[in-house]
Amino acid sequence: ELIKPHVDKIVCLNIRSGPFFAVADAYKLWYDLEDEDVIRLLQLSGF
């Protein structure tokens, strides 16, 4: 947000060392959800 007024586009590459990696590796905070958690969130969203 600090540099947003000064640039047209921001590109942040997330390069891994190999062709296979877990998606969770790209996040600072990641935790798995139980099926019940996902169902509850979908219901709360009106989906």
mmCIF file with all atom_site columns, C-alpha atoms in Angstrom:
data_model
loop_
_atom_site.group_PDB
_atom_site.id
_atom_site.type_symbol
_atom_site.label_atom_id
_atom_site.label_alt_id
_atom_site.label_comp_id
_atom_site.label_asym_id
_atom_site.label_entity_id
_atom_site.label_seq_id
_atom_site.pdbx_PDB_ins_code
_atom_site.Cartn_x
_atom_site.Cartn_y
_atom_site.Cartn_z
_atom_site.occupancy
_atom_site.B_iso_or_equiv
_atom_site.pdbx_formal_charge
_atom_site.auth_seq_id
_atom_site.auth_comp_id
_atom_site.auth_asym_id
_atom_site.auth_atom_id
_atom_site.pdbx_PDB_model_num
ATOM 1  C CA . GLU A 1 1  ? 0.000   0.000   0.000   1.00 0.00 ? 1  GLU A CA 1
ATOM 2  C CA . LEU A 1 2  ? 2.904   2.358   0.659   1.00 0.00 ? 2  LEU A CA 1
ATOM 3  C CA . ILE A 1 3  ? 4.236   2.246   -2.890  1.00 0.00 ? 3  ILE A CA 1
ATOM 4  C CA . LYS A 1 4  ? 0.882   1.833   -4.640  1.00 0.00 ? 4  LYS A CA 1
ATOM 5  C CA . PRO A 1 5  ? 0.547   5.558   -5.490  1.00 0.00 ? 5  PRO A CA 1
ATOM 6  C CA . HIS A 1 6  ? 3.985   5.499   -7.117  1.00 0.00 ? 6  HIS A CA 1
ATOM 7  C CA . VAL A 1 7  ? 3.713   2.466   -9.414  1.00 0.00 ? 7  VAL A CA 1
ATOM 8  C CA . ASP A 1 8  ? 1.476   1.156   -12.186 1.00 0.00 ? 8  ASP A CA 1
ATOM 9  C CA . LYS A 1 9  ? 1.876   -2.494  -11.332 1.00 0.00 ? 9  LYS A CA 1
ATOM 10 C CA . ILE A 1 10 ? 3.377   -4.624  -8.572  1.00 0.00 ? 10 ILE A CA 1
ATOM 11 C CA . VAL A 1 11 ? 4.576   -8.145  -9.349  1.00 0.00 ? 11 VAL A CA 1
ATOM 12 C CA . CYS A 1 12 ? 5.736   -10.413 -6.533  1.00 0.00 ? 12 CYS A CA 1
ATOM 13 C CA . LEU A 1 13 ? 7.266   -13.650 -7.720  1.00 0.00 ? 13 LEU A CA 1
ATOM 14 C CA . ASN A 1 14 ? 6.982   -16.684 -5.503  1.00 0.00 ? 14 ASN A CA 1
ATOM 15 C CA . ILE A 1 15 ? 9.631   -18.999 -6.905  1.00 0.00 ? 15 ILE A CA 1
ATOM 16 C CA . ARG A 1 16 ? 10.176  -22.444 -5.408  1.00 0.00 ? 16 ARG A CA 1
ATOM 17 C CA . SER A 1 17 ? 13.286  -24.570 -5.762  1.00 0.00 ? 17 SER A CA 1
ATOM 18 C CA . GLY A 1 18 ? 11.547  -27.427 -7.572  1.00 0.00 ? 18 GLY A CA 1
ATOM 19 C CA . PRO A 1 19 ? 8.516   -28.184 -9.727  1.00 0.00 ? 19 PRO A CA 1
ATOM 20 C CA . PHE A 1 20 ? 6.523   -29.622 -6.819  1.00 0.00 ? 20 PHE A CA 1
ATOM 21 C CA . PHE A 1 21 ? 5.680   -27.878 -3.559  1.00 0.00 ? 21 PHE A CA 1
ATOM 22 C CA . ALA A 1 22 ? 2.798   -27.530 -1.156  1.00 0.00 ? 22 ALA A CA 1
ATOM 23 C CA . VAL A 1 23 ? 0.548   -24.500 -1.607  1.00 0.00 ? 23 VAL A CA 1
ATOM 24 C CA . ALA A 1 24 ? 0.748   -23.970 2.152   1.00 0.00 ? 24 ALA A CA 1
ATOM 25 C CA . ASP A 1 25 ? 4.468   -23.176 1.762   1.00 0.00 ? 25 ASP A CA 1
ATOM 26 C CA . ALA A 1 26 ? 3.523   -19.886 0.074   1.00 0.00 ? 26 ALA A CA 1
ATOM 27 C CA . TYR A 1 27 ? 1.652   -18.580 3.125   1.00 0.00 ? 27 TYR A CA 1
ATOM 28 C CA . LYS A 1 28 ? 2.962   -17.192 6.411   1.00 0.00 ? 28 LYS A CA 1
ATOM 29 C CA . LEU A 1 29 ? -0.131  -18.463 8.218   1.00 0.00 ? 29 LEU A CA 1
ATOM 30 C CA . TRP A 1 30 ? -1.821  -21.628 6.967   1.00 0.00 ? 30 TRP A CA 1
ATOM 31 C CA . TYR A 1 31 ? -4.011  -24.109 8.746   1.00 0.00 ? 31 TYR A CA 1
ATOM 32 C CA . ASP A 1 32 ? -6.194  -26.917 7.488   1.00 0.00 ? 32 ASP A CA 1
ATOM 33 C CA . LEU A 1 33 ? -9.962  -26.722 7.848   1.00 0.00 ? 33 LEU A CA 1
ATOM 34 C CA . GLU A 1 34 ? -12.299 -29.537 8.713   1.00 0.00 ? 34 GLU A CA 1
ATOM 35 C CA . ASP A 1 35 ? -15.235 -30.197 6.367   1.00 0.00 ? 35 ASP A CA 1
ATOM 36 C CA . GLU A 1 36 ? -17.607 -28.857 9.019   1.00 0.00 ? 36 GLU A CA 1
ATOM 37 C CA . ASP A 1 37 ? -15.704 -25.550 9.127   1.00 0.00 ? 37 ASP A CA 1
ATOM 38 C CA . VAL A 1 38 ? -15.988 -25.109 5.365   1.00 0.00 ? 38 VAL A CA 1
ATOM 39 C CA . ILE A 1 39 ? -19.687 -26.002 5.346   1.00 0.00 ? 39 ILE A CA 1
ATOM 40 C CA . ARG A 1 40 ? -20.354 -23.510 8.147   1.00 0.00 ? 40 ARG A CA 1
ATOM 41 C CA . LEU A 1 41 ? -18.482 -20.738 6.316   1.00 0.00 ? 41 LEU A CA 1
ATOM 42 C CA . LEU A 1 42 ? -20.354 -21.448 3.086   1.00 0.00 ? 42 LEU A CA 1
ATOM 43 C CA . GLN A 1 43 ? -23.678 -21.354 4.924   1.00 0.00 ? 43 GLN A CA 1
ATOM 44 C CA . LEU A 1 44 ? -22.772 -18.075 6.639   1.00 0.00 ? 44 LEU A CA 1
ATOM 45 C CA . SER A 1 45 ? -21.876 -16.560 3.275   1.00 0.00 ? 45 SER A CA 1
ATOM 46 C CA . GLY A 1 46 ? -25.293 -17.464 1.866   1.00 0.00 ? 46 GLY A CA 1
ATOM 47 C CA . PHE A 1 47 ? -23.862 -19.885 -0.667  1.00 0.00 ? 47 PHE A CA 1
#
